[in-house]
């Protein structure tokens, strides 16, 4: 199970919503279809070709029903009760392409939309909706050979539990049984867990498609839970990396290297993370030298030449974010890193915010750059 | 994703609730603790040592809140609004041990309990609650070597899709890379999907524990979605097995045999299913000779000597159900099968109904009987 950065998600969604509301909206096109993330047989929520979302909720005896998606400052989208007593409404403007977490406020309590599938984010299972994206082909389920996503329960002495990780193995892992693979350790964001990348992130489908098109050298991806030191959103300064660092580098990596056919070397090990997972990547790659050679922060901060000097030089630094975040900060950081001789790549996802469409695209951009040496 | 037999579940839960309500209830012991299946940090729902469940739901502007667990005839458990405006209530009697699906009716609409994790059942993701069982040790997460549960996307020409299966591989699968394993194909019930056995069924933990104790020869378990021909509950006569039979025997089994180290022989292949999955097991084992040698129906009907004559003799027939179902029917069927010379084992789970505790126990009883030859 697994979730992520809901507060930021909503913050940015709200901002873009407010912007849209201040301009003139185009007429709403009546071509609404059930969201791709609906539960089986459910007609609502729906999405139209412009990116508007429409909701229909049964709660005849509620005094109000709101949807958290839409105009943040004004409390999302308020539904109104129709003559048939169903609550009904459409977002005031089109939404960004890609995946959005949301929930309902029914009669003053927070519930999920019974029409939608659930995704772990903001330390709870939230409803999810998918606004079809112009570039959705790269994470579509296609008729290509598929890798597996394995649930692994690995022993963790430091936390005295069996901990869960998901391991993506590429399609040819089972055909060529002598082959060994590089490994990317890929972290979720705050409030999410290890289900985020395989579920809403489609990490496995992104890899399957890239491999089928011959665009990347196949590698393994390992995803585990990074919130070993629980902190509330807004209290990130209280976050201590040591507990998770121990789990990752002293327990999980040795387990993966003994249970999977990996190339167990620094040069063939990368770490990436989104949002809080980027913060973790930043801390751990700097603190644990000799483990990873390639670092990627997805909406998760920057590196400075000062932090990196006196350390082994990474063979890749990848920095990304959505265009609705702070791309200038990344560009400026990249210029300084380049000047200091570091191999840095910046990617900005157009017209997306601190949400999963940014990170799906970031993984798609990152994967071909990894393990080139 | 995956679910099951909710209608029957509730029917039987309600029956036992009604029985309890007609007798004098013991005083409710105030040792309630959060259910083991709560979302992170959630205090409610709670369960006490007697098996009572207690709920607390925020929906200040609702006209009513009900929980589907409890006394069926009277609409489950009605919550009452406390002075702090929270809806609060306790089941009228203790509930059966084990896992129960449930949902809330808030202001007349069906929602999940925001405190509980979700499990796929009755063609929707439902809330789940766990009543600690006296024998819960056999499916507990312990410090033993753990097998993996792999998500596999296999090509299916007959349905023109990539279909999902979960494959349990035992702990030593990765240590001894020359070893080949027997395979159990294990089906969920109506309204559930392939997530049921690994999630609420704990099939992987049951296997890990049995293997750690040396009680079974390790084998692989394959779980996939069996509702290729959608039917509404109560219309089981309309169910056509052919579509799923093709997926299972012509597509999935060959895929598993080429992608995993199986012993690809009838003698090392078993099929089992619960409820509707038992119906599927019954149909497919009879229709497709030469594929499976061991058959198990968990709350899923019986075999008769008439059906089996002129067919290859299975090396095991396993029939099980809960004591609150119809164990006499199984005992009578077993007597006839035995008389006709068939190797039959009957297992009745004490004090459980058409619910997952019956099937967890059934798998625990079945596993040591499989692949003995």
XYZ file of C-alpha atoms in Angstrom:
746
model
C 0.000 0.000 0.000
C 1.229 3.484 -0.672
C 0.496 7.199 -1.106
C 1.888 10.627 -1.657
C 2.169 14.360 -1.340
C -1.526 14.991 -1.208
C -1.252 18.326 0.545
C 1.095 19.638 -2.110
C -1.003 18.024 -4.767
C -4.068 19.829 -3.619
C -2.228 23.066 -3.070
C -1.022 23.087 -6.651
C -4.280 21.823 -8.065
C -6.076 24.579 -6.277
C -3.686 27.209 -7.600
C -4.145 26.107 -11.171
C -7.871 25.940 -10.580
C -7.956 29.489 -9.297
C -5.990 30.703 -12.311
C -8.429 29.024 -14.631
C -11.427 30.443 -12.869
C -10.158 33.984 -13.388
C -10.117 33.554 -17.158
C -13.124 32.826 -19.329
C -13.837 29.118 -19.427
C -14.564 27.405 -22.726
C -18.006 25.886 -23.082
C -18.118 22.469 -21.461
C -18.178 19.764 -24.127
C -20.723 17.073 -23.288
C -18.546 14.066 -24.102
C -18.051 12.827 -20.545
C -16.938 9.219 -20.057
C -16.297 7.161 -16.904
C -12.808 7.754 -15.513
C -10.343 4.993 -16.296
C -9.806 4.533 -12.560
C -13.428 3.750 -11.713
C -14.391 0.615 -9.858
C -15.905 -2.101 -12.079
C -19.210 -1.047 -13.608
C -19.235 2.441 -12.075
C -20.424 5.274 -14.337
C -19.112 8.115 -12.136
C -16.804 10.020 -11.776
C -16.562 11.038 -15.424
C -14.079 13.081 -17.421
C -14.581 14.963 -20.701
C -12.178 15.656 -23.555
C -11.290 19.057 -22.088
C -10.311 17.652 -18.698
C -13.392 18.620 -16.736
C -14.410 16.085 -14.078
C -18.014 15.358 -13.203
C -19.263 13.653 -10.055
C -22.502 11.961 -9.012
C -22.886 10.711 -5.467
C -25.746 9.021 -3.629
C -26.295 10.408 -0.138
C -29.914 11.602 -0.056
C -29.866 12.470 3.636
C -26.652 14.542 3.638
C -26.753 18.301 4.162
C -23.875 18.842 1.707
C -21.423 16.978 -0.529
C -18.145 18.460 -1.737
C -15.318 17.085 -3.890
C -11.779 18.090 -2.942
C -10.825 18.594 -6.589
C -11.390 21.956 -8.185
C -11.167 25.383 -6.664
C -9.168 25.078 -3.488
C -9.798 28.400 -1.870
C -13.508 27.844 -2.192
C -13.464 24.287 -0.919
C -13.181 22.248 -4.109
C -16.309 21.483 -6.085
C -19.640 21.750 -4.302
C -22.192 19.276 -5.596
C -25.876 20.164 -5.723
C -28.776 17.853 -5.048
C -30.779 17.045 -8.172
C -34.479 16.216 -8.337
C -33.656 12.493 -8.057
C -31.860 13.341 -4.749
C -28.436 12.457 -6.219
C -25.599 14.925 -5.614
C -24.180 16.140 -8.898
C -21.552 18.597 -10.144
C -18.682 19.390 -12.494
C -15.342 21.055 -11.777
C -15.394 24.766 -12.602
C -12.447 24.393 -14.978
C -10.464 21.718 -16.781
C -7.901 19.878 -14.701
C -4.262 19.088 -15.440
C -3.598 15.912 -17.386
C -2.799 12.792 -15.426
C -3.575 11.350 -12.028
C -5.202 13.230 -9.149
C -5.957 12.104 -5.622
C -9.251 13.321 -4.172
C -11.935 12.629 -1.625
C -15.485 13.613 -0.825
C -16.743 15.574 2.141
C -20.181 14.088 2.790
C -22.250 15.686 5.524
C -19.042 17.117 6.980
C -17.094 13.814 7.088
C -14.325 12.706 4.753
C -15.143 9.654 2.613
C -13.909 8.192 -0.625
C -15.979 8.312 -3.778
C -17.608 4.855 -3.980
C -17.279 5.055 -7.780
C -13.484 5.361 -7.868
C -10.556 3.097 -7.090
C -8.385 3.950 -4.103
C -4.728 4.962 -4.011
C -2.618 5.496 -0.932
C -1.735 9.177 -0.433
C -1.583 11.661 2.438
C -1.412 8.747 4.895
C -4.791 7.417 3.787
C -6.303 5.565 0.862
C -7.775 8.306 -1.315
C -9.968 8.188 -4.388
C -8.159 8.539 -7.701
C -9.176 10.042 -11.037
C -7.267 10.043 -14.315
C -7.467 12.901 -16.807
C -6.391 11.355 -20.128
C -3.078 12.908 -21.191
C -1.895 13.680 -24.723
C 1.194 11.539 -24.019
C -0.516 8.690 -22.128
C 0.808 6.142 -24.611
C 4.128 5.799 -22.779
C 2.456 4.347 -19.653
C -0.354 2.456 -21.408
C -0.835 -1.286 -20.970
C 0.159 -2.625 -24.381
C 0.632 -5.942 -26.113
C 4.332 -6.158 -25.304
C 6.255 -8.558 -23.065
C 5.584 -7.588 -19.453
C 7.932 -7.663 -16.512
C 6.709 -8.774 -13.090
C 6.183 -6.751 -9.924
C 7.110 -8.896 -6.964
C 6.034 -8.318 -3.401
C 9.035 -9.097 -1.217
C 8.940 -9.333 2.588
C 12.489 -8.726 3.750
C 13.798 -9.084 7.299
C 14.735 -5.832 9.019
C 16.617 -6.176 12.281
C 16.834 -2.427 12.809
C 13.040 -2.053 12.884
C 12.332 -5.569 14.160
C 9.804 -6.315 11.411
C 9.415 -7.942 8.053
C 9.221 -4.987 5.693
C 7.646 -4.904 2.252
C 9.233 -3.929 -1.034
C 8.020 -4.229 -4.613
C 10.608 -5.361 -7.128
C 10.120 -4.844 -10.858
C 11.963 -7.452 -12.905
C 12.141 -6.851 -16.676
C 10.449 -9.242 -19.153
C 13.642 -11.070 -20.089
C 14.528 -11.776 -16.448
C 12.887 -15.197 -16.786
C 14.205 -16.025 -20.234
C 17.924 -15.478 -19.819
C 18.618 -16.983 -16.415
C 22.311 -16.108 -16.421
C 21.843 -12.386 -16.979
C 22.443 -9.858 -14.192
C 20.850 -6.414 -14.030
C 21.507 -2.923 -12.646
C 19.070 -1.692 -9.982
C 17.204 1.584 -9.463
C 15.948 2.238 -5.920
C 12.853 4.401 -6.414
C 11.101 6.197 -3.557
C 7.558 7.547 -3.166
C 6.637 10.860 -1.566
C 5.265 12.013 1.767
C 2.066 10.261 2.842
C 2.430 7.600 0.152
C 3.962 4.145 0.385
C 5.574 1.481 -1.775
C 2.369 0.954 -3.791
C 2.550 4.449 -5.347
C 5.062 3.768 -8.117
C 3.572 0.447 -9.290
C -0.048 1.669 -8.965
C -0.561 5.323 -9.856
C 3.021 5.682 -11.148
C 2.774 2.812 -13.668
C 6.529 2.304 -13.231
C 6.287 -1.264 -14.573
C 4.356 -0.273 -17.700
C 6.724 2.628 -18.390
C 9.629 0.167 -18.221
C 7.862 -2.533 -20.286
C 7.161 -0.017 -23.059
C 10.666 1.489 -23.052
C 12.204 -1.977 -23.174
C 9.859 -3.131 -25.973
C 10.903 -0.097 -28.047
C 14.575 -0.836 -27.413
C 15.054 2.566 -25.792
C 16.664 1.341 -22.589
C 18.913 -1.357 -21.229
C 16.627 -3.423 -18.950
C 17.100 -2.894 -15.219
C 15.433 -3.837 -11.962
C 13.457 -1.294 -9.894
C 13.056 -1.656 -6.125
C 10.360 0.311 -4.297
C 9.936 0.271 -0.532
C 8.322 2.295 2.231
C 10.409 5.334 3.150
C 8.463 6.816 6.036
C 10.169 4.892 8.800
C 10.353 8.066 10.832
C 6.787 9.338 10.775
C 6.422 13.078 10.437
C 3.411 15.253 9.867
C 3.198 17.268 6.691
C 4.691 20.706 7.331
C 7.167 19.292 9.853
C 9.727 17.994 7.387
C 12.520 19.556 9.408
C 11.811 16.945 12.078
C 12.427 14.143 9.612
C 15.429 11.994 10.537
C 16.866 10.010 7.666
C 18.925 7.525 9.703
C 16.205 4.934 10.305
C 15.288 4.620 6.644
C 18.913 4.865 5.539
C 19.724 1.817 7.663
C 16.764 -0.140 6.272
C 17.682 0.737 2.709
C 21.440 0.375 2.669
C 22.099 -2.211 5.389
C 19.041 -4.434 4.979
C 17.169 -4.059 1.685
C 20.101 -3.693 -0.721
C 21.910 -6.803 0.620
C 18.601 -8.713 0.474
C 17.971 -7.690 -3.129
C 21.547 -8.485 -4.116
C 21.268 -12.011 -2.687
C 17.726 -12.761 -3.916
C 17.804 -11.245 -7.402
C 20.315 -11.398 -10.245
C 21.728 -7.895 -9.766
C 25.038 -6.330 -10.712
C 25.920 -5.543 -7.119
C 28.200 -2.606 -7.731
C 28.007 1.143 -7.162
C 28.269 1.757 -10.914
C 25.101 -0.264 -11.466
C 23.033 1.142 -8.624
C 20.956 4.326 -8.824
C 18.644 6.065 -6.390
C 15.684 8.276 -7.228
C 12.761 9.669 -5.315
C 9.860 12.037 -5.709
C 9.136 14.906 -3.309
C 10.030 13.618 0.175
C 11.607 10.625 -1.592
C 13.877 13.108 -3.353
C 14.846 14.555 -0.004
C 15.693 11.023 1.114
C 17.657 10.375 -2.065
C 19.601 13.589 -1.527
C 20.479 12.727 2.079
C 21.328 9.072 1.542
C 23.408 9.471 -1.630
C 25.519 12.087 0.158
C 25.779 10.190 3.450
C 26.431 6.695 2.081
C 29.281 6.917 -0.365
C 30.100 3.920 -2.530
C 26.519 2.673 -2.768
C 24.928 4.655 -5.621
C 26.510 6.229 -8.682
C 23.453 7.951 -10.182
C 21.109 10.297 -8.334
C 17.665 11.565 -9.344
C 15.439 14.073 -7.527
C 11.893 14.310 -8.937
C 10.218 17.438 -7.525
C 12.540 16.758 -4.657
C 15.145 19.496 -4.475
C 18.634 19.992 -5.864
C 22.303 19.225 -5.247
C 24.926 21.954 -4.911
C 28.609 21.672 -5.903
C 29.476 22.436 -2.259
C 27.595 19.349 -1.037
C 29.264 17.149 -3.613
C 32.888 18.227 -3.337
C 35.138 15.774 -1.480
C 32.691 13.020 -2.506
C 32.920 10.465 -5.295
C 31.602 12.053 -8.471
C 28.207 10.656 -9.512
C 27.948 9.567 -13.146
C 24.510 11.229 -13.413
C 22.512 13.857 -11.544
C 18.928 14.113 -12.766
C 16.683 16.942 -11.539
C 13.066 17.303 -12.582
C 9.791 19.001 -11.684
C 6.540 20.152 -13.224
C 6.362 23.480 -15.035
C 3.849 24.598 -12.374
C 6.485 24.038 -9.654
C 9.825 25.906 -9.569
C 11.722 24.913 -12.730
C 13.950 28.012 -12.506
C 15.438 26.712 -9.302
C 16.449 23.495 -11.064
C 17.872 25.296 -14.080
C 19.975 27.530 -11.843
C 21.189 24.584 -9.758
C 22.043 22.661 -12.930
C 24.098 25.572 -14.294
C 26.209 25.640 -11.143
C 26.648 21.848 -11.194
C 27.653 21.881 -14.863
C 30.144 24.645 -14.238
C 31.666 22.543 -11.479
C 31.960 19.611 -13.887
C 29.038 17.429 -12.812
C 27.005 15.480 -15.401
C 23.533 16.940 -14.823
C 20.268 16.635 -16.726
C 17.206 18.772 -16.034
C 13.704 17.798 -17.129
C 10.610 19.984 -16.785
C 7.190 18.395 -17.325
C 4.988 20.834 -19.218
C 1.692 21.941 -17.665
C 1.879 19.683 -14.657
C 2.283 20.385 -10.964
C 3.467 18.424 -7.903
C 1.535 15.370 -9.087
C 2.126 11.935 -10.549
C 1.997 12.954 -14.202
C 5.217 14.907 -13.527
C 6.818 11.839 -11.995
C 5.626 9.339 -14.619
C 7.197 11.588 -17.244
C 10.317 12.016 -15.124
C 10.834 8.267 -14.889
C 10.305 7.981 -18.644
C 13.008 10.628 -19.190
C 15.339 9.246 -16.529
C 15.328 5.556 -17.490
C 17.235 5.907 -20.815
C 19.953 7.932 -19.055
C 20.706 5.311 -16.416
C 23.440 2.664 -16.463
C 25.033 3.874 -19.709
C 28.580 3.054 -18.671
C -7.719 -6.233 -7.299
C -10.142 -8.679 -5.883
C -13.236 -9.495 -3.781
C -15.797 -12.044 -2.710
C -19.104 -13.460 -1.686
C -20.285 -10.484 0.242
C -23.962 -11.270 -0.072
C -23.473 -14.694 1.469
C -21.083 -13.274 4.006
C -23.629 -10.841 5.247
C -26.434 -13.330 5.136
C -24.586 -15.703 7.438
C -23.199 -12.984 9.662
C -26.672 -11.676 10.135
C -27.987 -15.099 11.003
C -25.429 -15.636 13.708
C -26.104 -12.131 14.959
C -29.788 -12.821 15.246
C -29.130 -16.017 17.156
C -26.924 -14.162 19.564
C -29.435 -11.430 20.058
C -32.068 -13.945 21.136
C -29.889 -15.194 23.951
C -28.596 -13.122 26.835
C -25.470 -11.286 25.795
C -22.477 -11.266 28.106
C -21.501 -7.872 29.471
C -19.368 -6.026 26.941
C -15.763 -5.996 28.117
C -14.221 -2.555 27.681
C -10.905 -3.676 26.216
C -11.473 -2.387 22.678
C -8.434 -1.920 20.460
C -8.079 -0.623 16.887
C -8.724 -3.346 14.311
C -5.587 -4.793 12.762
C -6.900 -3.740 9.347
C -7.187 -0.033 10.116
C -5.514 2.565 7.965
C -2.327 4.029 9.497
C -3.000 5.973 12.689
C -6.764 5.318 12.734
C -8.299 4.540 16.132
C -11.614 3.184 14.766
C -13.075 0.672 14.029
C -12.173 -1.202 17.226
C -12.601 -4.799 18.373
C -12.710 -6.197 21.910
C -11.581 -9.540 23.292
C -15.094 -10.981 22.922
C -15.357 -10.116 19.242
C -17.600 -7.071 19.501
C -16.842 -4.370 16.943
C -17.186 -0.661 17.688
C -17.417 2.138 15.164
C -16.953 5.904 15.265
C -17.629 7.945 12.154
C -17.480 11.682 11.459
C -20.448 12.920 9.414
C -22.069 15.669 11.526
C -24.575 16.641 8.832
C -25.872 13.144 8.059
C -29.387 12.099 9.027
C -28.246 8.533 9.822
C -25.194 6.265 9.783
C -25.395 2.473 9.698
C -22.755 -0.251 9.594
C -23.551 -3.329 7.500
C -22.086 -5.647 10.150
C -24.301 -6.865 12.923
C -27.966 -7.715 12.899
C -29.003 -8.237 9.313
C -32.718 -8.265 9.604
C -32.612 -4.960 11.376
C -30.150 -3.326 8.964
C -26.796 -3.995 10.603
C -25.639 -1.736 13.410
C -27.236 1.689 13.675
C -24.858 4.302 15.034
C -26.121 7.136 17.197
C -24.897 10.698 17.208
C -23.000 11.577 20.382
C -22.764 15.003 21.990
C -19.578 15.701 20.026
C -21.606 15.046 16.835
C -19.609 11.859 16.052
C -21.607 8.768 15.092
C -20.874 5.927 17.485
C -21.989 2.362 18.120
C -21.117 -1.240 18.922
C -22.385 -4.458 17.360
C -25.194 -6.004 19.380
C -23.285 -9.271 19.719
C -19.804 -10.720 19.237
C -18.841 -11.535 15.673
C -17.269 -14.668 14.255
C -13.477 -14.838 14.333
C -11.604 -13.732 11.271
C -12.102 -11.342 8.390
C -15.355 -9.543 7.542
C -16.195 -7.233 4.672
C -18.439 -4.290 5.531
C -19.473 -0.811 4.527
C -21.244 2.200 5.944
C -24.547 3.669 4.884
C -24.100 7.395 5.477
C -27.113 9.602 4.841
C -28.547 6.842 2.659
C -25.455 6.355 0.459
C -22.939 3.515 0.603
C -19.409 4.527 1.595
C -16.409 2.803 3.084
C -15.318 3.421 6.635
C -12.478 5.972 6.334
C -10.782 4.251 9.286
C -10.424 0.834 7.664
C -8.400 -0.632 4.814
C -10.249 -1.728 1.696
C -10.615 -5.212 0.226
C -12.229 -6.134 -3.038
C -15.526 -8.018 -2.525
C -19.033 -7.982 -4.020
C -17.653 -6.203 -7.125
C -16.485 -3.215 -5.095
C -13.711 -2.312 -2.699
C -15.250 -2.790 0.742
C -14.012 -1.949 4.213
C -12.458 -4.830 6.121
C -12.296 -5.680 9.811
C -10.435 -8.509 11.512
C -11.756 -10.237 14.644
C -8.658 -11.813 16.227
C -8.981 -15.609 16.049
C -7.788 -18.177 18.581
C -5.816 -19.827 15.779
C -4.505 -16.690 14.060
C -0.920 -17.831 14.490
C -1.015 -19.932 11.319
C -1.486 -16.862 9.098
C 0.565 -14.395 11.168
C 3.510 -12.497 9.695
C 6.454 -14.138 11.459
C 10.223 -14.000 11.431
C 10.581 -16.822 8.940
C 11.863 -16.852 5.360
C 9.198 -15.319 3.145
C 8.210 -16.246 -0.366
C 7.341 -13.572 -2.914
C 4.001 -12.696 -4.462
C 4.570 -11.669 -8.053
C 2.183 -9.668 -10.182
C 2.272 -11.213 -13.640
C 0.642 -9.678 -16.731
C 0.111 -12.538 -19.154
C -1.086 -12.274 -22.746
C -4.593 -13.598 -23.398
C -5.568 -13.923 -27.046
C -9.021 -15.245 -26.222
C -9.954 -12.055 -24.334
C -7.629 -9.753 -26.288
C -6.068 -8.299 -23.136
C -3.102 -8.599 -20.844
C -4.543 -10.306 -17.787
C -3.210 -10.226 -14.251
C -2.239 -13.124 -12.026
C -0.455 -13.260 -8.697
C 2.115 -16.002 -8.320
C 3.392 -17.096 -4.917
C 6.907 -18.513 -5.105
C 8.209 -20.246 -1.957
C 11.218 -18.836 -0.032
C 13.730 -21.288 -1.476
C 12.722 -20.495 -5.058
C 15.590 -17.992 -5.228
C 18.151 -20.098 -3.421
C 18.050 -23.344 -5.337
C 17.816 -22.189 -8.928
C 17.626 -25.692 -10.376
C 14.612 -26.792 -8.356
C 11.186 -27.198 -9.973
C 7.884 -26.974 -8.095
C 4.297 -28.273 -8.251
C 1.599 -25.635 -8.780
C -1.760 -24.983 -7.116
C -4.212 -22.846 -9.114
C -6.326 -21.111 -6.457
C -9.510 -19.189 -7.265
C -11.402 -16.446 -5.395
C -15.164 -16.229 -5.028
C -17.968 -14.258 -6.626
C -17.456 -10.486 -6.606
C -13.814 -10.830 -5.579
C -10.713 -10.875 -7.737
C -7.113 -12.105 -7.749
C -6.197 -9.870 -4.785
C -8.437 -11.827 -2.372
C -6.142 -14.754 -1.612
C -2.925 -12.728 -1.134
C -4.690 -9.899 0.763
C -7.501 -11.062 3.032
C -6.657 -14.751 2.491
C -2.994 -14.430 3.590
C -2.198 -17.348 1.261
C 1.483 -16.370 1.159
C 1.842 -16.182 4.950
C 0.022 -19.498 5.420
C 2.506 -21.079 3.010
C 5.565 -19.343 4.527
C 4.612 -20.617 7.992
C 3.834 -24.177 6.868
C 7.132 -24.338 4.977
C 9.103 -22.908 7.917
C 7.644 -25.605 10.160
C 8.529 -28.316 7.653
C 4.882 -29.327 7.345
C 4.662 -29.154 3.564
C 6.691 -29.668 0.439
C 7.030 -26.150 -1.050
C 4.851 -25.396 -4.068
C 3.848 -22.442 -6.223
C 0.363 -20.883 -6.014
C -1.193 -19.048 -8.965
C -4.190 -16.758 -8.432
C -6.019 -15.005 -11.258
C -9.325 -13.335 -11.984
C -12.079 -15.863 -12.598
C -15.037 -13.675 -13.459
C -14.441 -13.478 -17.196
C -18.143 -14.001 -17.724
C -19.758 -11.387 -15.514
C -22.867 -12.526 -13.716
C -24.933 -10.863 -11.032
C -25.205 -12.531 -7.660
C -28.243 -14.787 -7.665
C -27.876 -15.532 -11.379
C -25.173 -18.177 -11.098
C -27.073 -20.427 -13.486
C -26.198 -17.933 -16.223
C -22.497 -18.378 -15.574
C -20.625 -19.864 -18.522
C -17.307 -21.470 -17.634
C -15.827 -21.645 -21.146
C -14.281 -18.162 -21.266
C -12.396 -18.585 -18.005
C -11.543 -22.207 -18.769
C -9.796 -21.075 -21.956
C -7.888 -18.326 -20.136
C -6.804 -20.718 -17.409
C -5.895 -23.862 -19.300
C -4.868 -22.537 -22.728
C -3.194 -19.268 -21.733
C -2.239 -18.967 -18.063
C -0.953 -22.491 -17.414
C 1.354 -22.472 -20.479
C 2.576 -19.003 -19.455
C 3.324 -20.111 -15.906
C 5.030 -23.288 -17.115
C 7.358 -21.302 -19.378
C 8.050 -18.411 -16.974
C 8.423 -20.265 -13.683
C 10.287 -23.397 -12.660
C 7.262 -25.673 -12.459
C 6.857 -29.426 -12.712
C 4.602 -29.163 -15.741
C 2.694 -32.396 -15.250
C -0.847 -33.327 -14.287
C 0.449 -35.127 -11.186
C 1.990 -31.879 -9.947
C -0.893 -29.551 -10.728
C -3.877 -28.955 -8.424
C -6.894 -26.674 -8.644
C -8.859 -25.199 -5.753
C -11.413 -22.466 -5.393
C -13.728 -20.925 -2.844
C -17.457 -20.452 -3.379
C -17.874 -19.512 -7.069
C -14.207 -20.457 -7.487
C -15.163 -23.929 -6.254
C -17.870 -24.067 -8.887
C -15.220 -23.166 -11.455
C -12.855 -25.786 -10.087
C -15.587 -28.408 -10.296
C -16.429 -27.560 -13.909
C -12.894 -27.213 -15.197
C -11.394 -30.284 -13.521
C -14.187 -32.396 -15.011
C -14.098 -30.771 -18.451
C -10.325 -30.593 -18.910
C -8.915 -34.022 -18.248
C -5.161 -34.453 -17.991
C -4.506 -30.997 -16.541
C -5.099 -31.339 -12.784
C -4.738 -34.360 -10.527
C -5.967 -32.866 -7.237
C -9.239 -30.992 -6.737
C -10.398 -28.826 -3.815
C -13.757 -27.134 -3.318
C -13.829 -24.635 -0.410
C -17.448 -23.781 0.387
C -17.899 -24.517 -3.267
C -19.941 -27.673 -3.653
C -19.176 -31.367 -4.037
C -18.265 -34.044 -6.552
C -20.373 -37.152 -7.093
C -19.102 -40.586 -8.184
C -21.378 -40.290 -11.232
C -19.573 -37.155 -12.426
C -16.179 -38.749 -11.946
C -16.706 -42.152 -13.516
C -15.139 -42.577 -16.971
C -12.650 -39.847 -15.961
C -9.064 -40.177 -14.765
C -9.101 -40.727 -11.010
C -7.912 -37.668 -9.066
C -5.280 -38.379 -6.422
C -7.098 -36.100 -3.959
C -10.568 -34.616 -3.562
C -10.752 -32.024 -0.772
C -14.117 -30.649 0.338
C -14.481 -28.014 3.031
C -16.866 -25.450 4.478
C -17.627 -23.595 7.687
C -19.662 -25.255 10.422
C -22.260 -22.509 9.903
C -22.709 -23.625 6.279
C -23.841 -27.151 5.275
C -21.200 -29.572 6.539
C -23.645 -32.495 6.409
C -23.827 -32.177 2.657
C -20.053 -32.558 2.425
C -19.954 -35.507 4.811
C -22.629 -37.311 2.832
C -20.894 -36.587 -0.481
C -17.586 -37.801 0.958
C -19.142 -41.071 2.122
C -20.376 -41.788 -1.397
C -17.022 -40.835 -2.927
C -15.143 -43.029 -0.467
C -17.443 -45.943 -1.137
C -16.718 -45.540 -4.860
C -12.990 -45.630 -4.131
C -12.055 -41.961 -4.376
C -9.443 -40.439 -2.027
C -11.517 -37.756 -0.308
C -10.829 -35.497 2.673
C -13.480 -33.339 4.348
C -12.640 -30.375 6.550
C -15.159 -28.330 8.529
C -14.045 -25.023 10.036
C -15.567 -24.640 13.491
C -17.775 -21.631 14.203
C -17.236 -19.907 10.894
C -19.538 -19.186 7.988
C -19.157 -18.418 4.265
C -16.223 -16.121 5.031
C -12.464 -15.940 4.688
C -11.622 -17.514 8.048
C -13.144 -20.721 6.679
C -10.978 -20.500 3.573
C -7.741 -19.537 5.341
C -8.203 -22.624 7.508
C -9.122 -24.706 4.481
C -5.895 -23.761 2.683
C -3.945 -24.555 5.849
C -5.555 -28.008 5.941
C -5.277 -28.599 2.203
C -1.633 -27.633 1.646
C -0.056 -30.603 3.518
C -2.234 -33.028 1.546
C -1.115 -31.818 -1.868
C 1.608 -33.276 -4.098
C 2.365 -36.235 -1.847
C 3.107 -38.624 -4.680
